[in-house]
Backbone as numpy.savetxt, mean C-alpha at the origin, in Angstrom:
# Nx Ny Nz CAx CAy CAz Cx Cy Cz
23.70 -9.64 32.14 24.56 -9.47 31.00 23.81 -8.66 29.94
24.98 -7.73 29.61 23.80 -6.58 28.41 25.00 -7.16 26.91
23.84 -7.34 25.62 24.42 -7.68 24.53 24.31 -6.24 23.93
25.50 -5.67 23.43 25.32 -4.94 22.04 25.38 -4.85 20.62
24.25 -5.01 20.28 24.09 -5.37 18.76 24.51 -3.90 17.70
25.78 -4.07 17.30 25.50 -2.80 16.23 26.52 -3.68 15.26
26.01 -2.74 13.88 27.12 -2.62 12.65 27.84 -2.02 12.13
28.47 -1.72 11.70 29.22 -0.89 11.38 28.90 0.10 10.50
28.32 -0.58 9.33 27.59 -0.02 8.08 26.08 -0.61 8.15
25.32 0.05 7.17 23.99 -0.49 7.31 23.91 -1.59 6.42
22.69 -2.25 6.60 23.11 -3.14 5.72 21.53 -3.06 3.94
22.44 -2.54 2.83 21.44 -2.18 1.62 20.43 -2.98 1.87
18.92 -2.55 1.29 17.97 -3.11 0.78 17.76 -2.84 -0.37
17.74 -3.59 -1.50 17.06 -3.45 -2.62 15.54 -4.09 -2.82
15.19 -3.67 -4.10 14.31 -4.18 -4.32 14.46 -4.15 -5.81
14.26 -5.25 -6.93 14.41 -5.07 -8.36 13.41 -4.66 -8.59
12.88 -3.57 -9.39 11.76 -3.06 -10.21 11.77 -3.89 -11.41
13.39 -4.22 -12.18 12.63 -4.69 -12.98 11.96 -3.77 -14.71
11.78 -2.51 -14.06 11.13 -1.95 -15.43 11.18 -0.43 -14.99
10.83 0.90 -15.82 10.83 1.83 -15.41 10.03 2.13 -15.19
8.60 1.56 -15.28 7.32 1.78 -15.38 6.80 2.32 -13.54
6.16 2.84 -13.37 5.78 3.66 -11.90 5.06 2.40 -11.72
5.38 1.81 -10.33 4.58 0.97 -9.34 3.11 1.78 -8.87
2.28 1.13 -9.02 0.47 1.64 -8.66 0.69 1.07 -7.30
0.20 2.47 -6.05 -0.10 1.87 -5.10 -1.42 2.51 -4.72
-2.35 1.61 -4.37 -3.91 1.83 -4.24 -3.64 2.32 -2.68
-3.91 3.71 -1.74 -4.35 3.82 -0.58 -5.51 3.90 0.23
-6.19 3.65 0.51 -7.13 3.54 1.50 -7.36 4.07 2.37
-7.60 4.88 3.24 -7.56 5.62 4.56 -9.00 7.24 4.56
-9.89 7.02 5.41 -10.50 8.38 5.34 -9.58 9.44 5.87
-8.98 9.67 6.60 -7.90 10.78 6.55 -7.18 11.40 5.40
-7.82 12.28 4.77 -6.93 12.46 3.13 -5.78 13.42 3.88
-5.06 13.55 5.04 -3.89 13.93 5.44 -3.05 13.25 5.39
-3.88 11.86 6.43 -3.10 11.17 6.73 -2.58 10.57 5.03
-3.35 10.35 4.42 -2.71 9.62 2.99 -1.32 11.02 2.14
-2.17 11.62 2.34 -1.34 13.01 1.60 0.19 12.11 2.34
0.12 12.20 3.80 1.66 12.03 4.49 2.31 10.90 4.10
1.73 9.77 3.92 1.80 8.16 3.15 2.27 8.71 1.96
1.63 9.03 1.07 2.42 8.91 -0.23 3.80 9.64 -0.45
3.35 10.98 0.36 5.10 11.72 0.41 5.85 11.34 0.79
5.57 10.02 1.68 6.80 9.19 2.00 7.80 8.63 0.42
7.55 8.20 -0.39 7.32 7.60 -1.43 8.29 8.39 -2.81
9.12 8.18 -3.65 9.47 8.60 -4.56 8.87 8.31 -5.63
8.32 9.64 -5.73 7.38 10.29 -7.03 7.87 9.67 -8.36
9.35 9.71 -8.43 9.81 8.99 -9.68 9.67 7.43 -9.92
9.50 6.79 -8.85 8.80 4.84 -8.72 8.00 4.74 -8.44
6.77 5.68 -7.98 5.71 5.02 -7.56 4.48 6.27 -8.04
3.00 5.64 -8.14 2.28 6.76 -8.66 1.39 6.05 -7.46
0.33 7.15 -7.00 -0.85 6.97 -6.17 -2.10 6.96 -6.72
-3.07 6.22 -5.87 -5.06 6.03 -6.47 -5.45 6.49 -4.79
-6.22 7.15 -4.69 -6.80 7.14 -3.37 -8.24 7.00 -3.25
-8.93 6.22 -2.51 -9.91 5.78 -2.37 -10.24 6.13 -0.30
-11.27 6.62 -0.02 -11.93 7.19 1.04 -12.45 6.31 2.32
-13.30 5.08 1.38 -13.72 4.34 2.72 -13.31 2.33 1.41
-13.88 1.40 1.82 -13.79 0.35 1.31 -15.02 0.05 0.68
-15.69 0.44 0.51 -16.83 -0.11 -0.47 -16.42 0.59 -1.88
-15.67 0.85 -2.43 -15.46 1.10 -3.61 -14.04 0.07 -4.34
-13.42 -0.37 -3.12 -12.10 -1.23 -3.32 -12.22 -2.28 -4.15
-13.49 -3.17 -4.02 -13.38 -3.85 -5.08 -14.11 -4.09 -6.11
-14.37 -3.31 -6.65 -14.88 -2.58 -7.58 -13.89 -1.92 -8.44
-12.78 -1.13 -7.96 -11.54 -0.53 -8.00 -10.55 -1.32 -8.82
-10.15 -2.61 -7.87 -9.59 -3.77 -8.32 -9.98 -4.26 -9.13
-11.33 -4.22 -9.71 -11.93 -4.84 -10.83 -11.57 -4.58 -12.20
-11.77 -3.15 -11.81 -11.01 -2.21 -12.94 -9.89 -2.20 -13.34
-9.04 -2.15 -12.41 -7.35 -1.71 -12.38 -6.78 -3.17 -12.15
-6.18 -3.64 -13.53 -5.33 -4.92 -12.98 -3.69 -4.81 -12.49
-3.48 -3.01 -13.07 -1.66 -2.87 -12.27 -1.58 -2.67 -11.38
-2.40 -2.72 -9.86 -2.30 -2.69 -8.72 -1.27 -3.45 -8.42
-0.23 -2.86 -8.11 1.11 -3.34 -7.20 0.82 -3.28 -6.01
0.64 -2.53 -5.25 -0.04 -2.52 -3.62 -1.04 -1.85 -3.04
-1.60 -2.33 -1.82 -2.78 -2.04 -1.43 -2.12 -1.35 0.14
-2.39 -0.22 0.18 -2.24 0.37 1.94 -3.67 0.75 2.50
-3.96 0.53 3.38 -5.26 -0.44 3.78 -5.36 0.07 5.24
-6.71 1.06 5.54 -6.88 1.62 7.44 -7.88 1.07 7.31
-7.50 0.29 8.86 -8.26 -0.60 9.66 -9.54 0.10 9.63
-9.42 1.09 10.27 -10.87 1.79 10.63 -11.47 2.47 9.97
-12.27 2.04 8.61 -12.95 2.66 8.05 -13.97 2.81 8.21
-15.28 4.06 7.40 -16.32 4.53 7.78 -17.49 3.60 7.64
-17.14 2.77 6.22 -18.52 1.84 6.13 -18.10 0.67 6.29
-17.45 0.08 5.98 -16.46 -1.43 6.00 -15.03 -1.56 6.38
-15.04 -2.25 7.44 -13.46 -2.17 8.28 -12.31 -2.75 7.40
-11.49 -2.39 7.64 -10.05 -2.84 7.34 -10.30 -4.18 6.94
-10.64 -4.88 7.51 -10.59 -6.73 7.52 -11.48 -6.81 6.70
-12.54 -6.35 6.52 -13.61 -6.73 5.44 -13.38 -6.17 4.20
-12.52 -5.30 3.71 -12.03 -5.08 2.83 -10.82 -6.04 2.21
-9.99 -6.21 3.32 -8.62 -7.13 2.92 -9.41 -8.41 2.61
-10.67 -8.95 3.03 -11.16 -10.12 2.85 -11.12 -9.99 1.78
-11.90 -8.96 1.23 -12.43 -9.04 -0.65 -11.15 -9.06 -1.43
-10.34 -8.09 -1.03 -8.82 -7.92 -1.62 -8.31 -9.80 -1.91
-8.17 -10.38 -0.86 -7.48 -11.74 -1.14 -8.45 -12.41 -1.71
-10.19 -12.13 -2.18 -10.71 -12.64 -3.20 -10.44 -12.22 -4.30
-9.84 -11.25 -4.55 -9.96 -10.82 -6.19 -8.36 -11.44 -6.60
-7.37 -11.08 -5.47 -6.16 -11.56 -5.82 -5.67 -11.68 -4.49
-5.16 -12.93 -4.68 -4.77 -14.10 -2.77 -3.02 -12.80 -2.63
-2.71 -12.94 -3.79 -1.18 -12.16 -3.78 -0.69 -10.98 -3.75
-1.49 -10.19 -3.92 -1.56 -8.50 -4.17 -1.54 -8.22 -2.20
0.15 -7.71 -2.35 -0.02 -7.07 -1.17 -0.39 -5.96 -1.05
């Protein structure tokens, strides 16, 4: 037996901002392409970018910057991996995705 799942219409996602103020999203990644392609995903008018190269500067970063709205985060970095970075990340703040 085959099920077909469709809708008719899609179904909205919102999200409340809340404010007009540009959402900070911190990226992470040594590929400055690959980030270039990440943020152009992104409307320039809600969101502003920080880019950072490898993870030893991240929290340090965070230290500084308390409007960090989000963190986009590659596993495979040059000096400190993905995970050892997200470790420090949920030390400075358990909630900051």
């Amino acid at each position: 037996m085959i099920l077909k799942l469709c809708r008719e219409k899609p179904i909205p996602i919102s999200i409340d901002m809340g404010t007009t103020e540009l959402k900070k999203i911190l990226l992470v990644d040594d590929d400055r392409e690959v980030s270039r392609s990440l943020a152009n995903l992104f409307d320039s008018d809600k969101y502003s970018f920080d880019f950072l190269e490898d993870g030893d500067g991240v929290s340090s970063y965070l230290s500084d910057h308390d409007s960090v709205d989000l963190v986009m985060l590659d596993v495979n970095l040059p000096t400190l991996s993905g995970l050892e970075v997200l470790k420090q990340i949920r030390e400075h703040d358990s909630e900051l995705p």
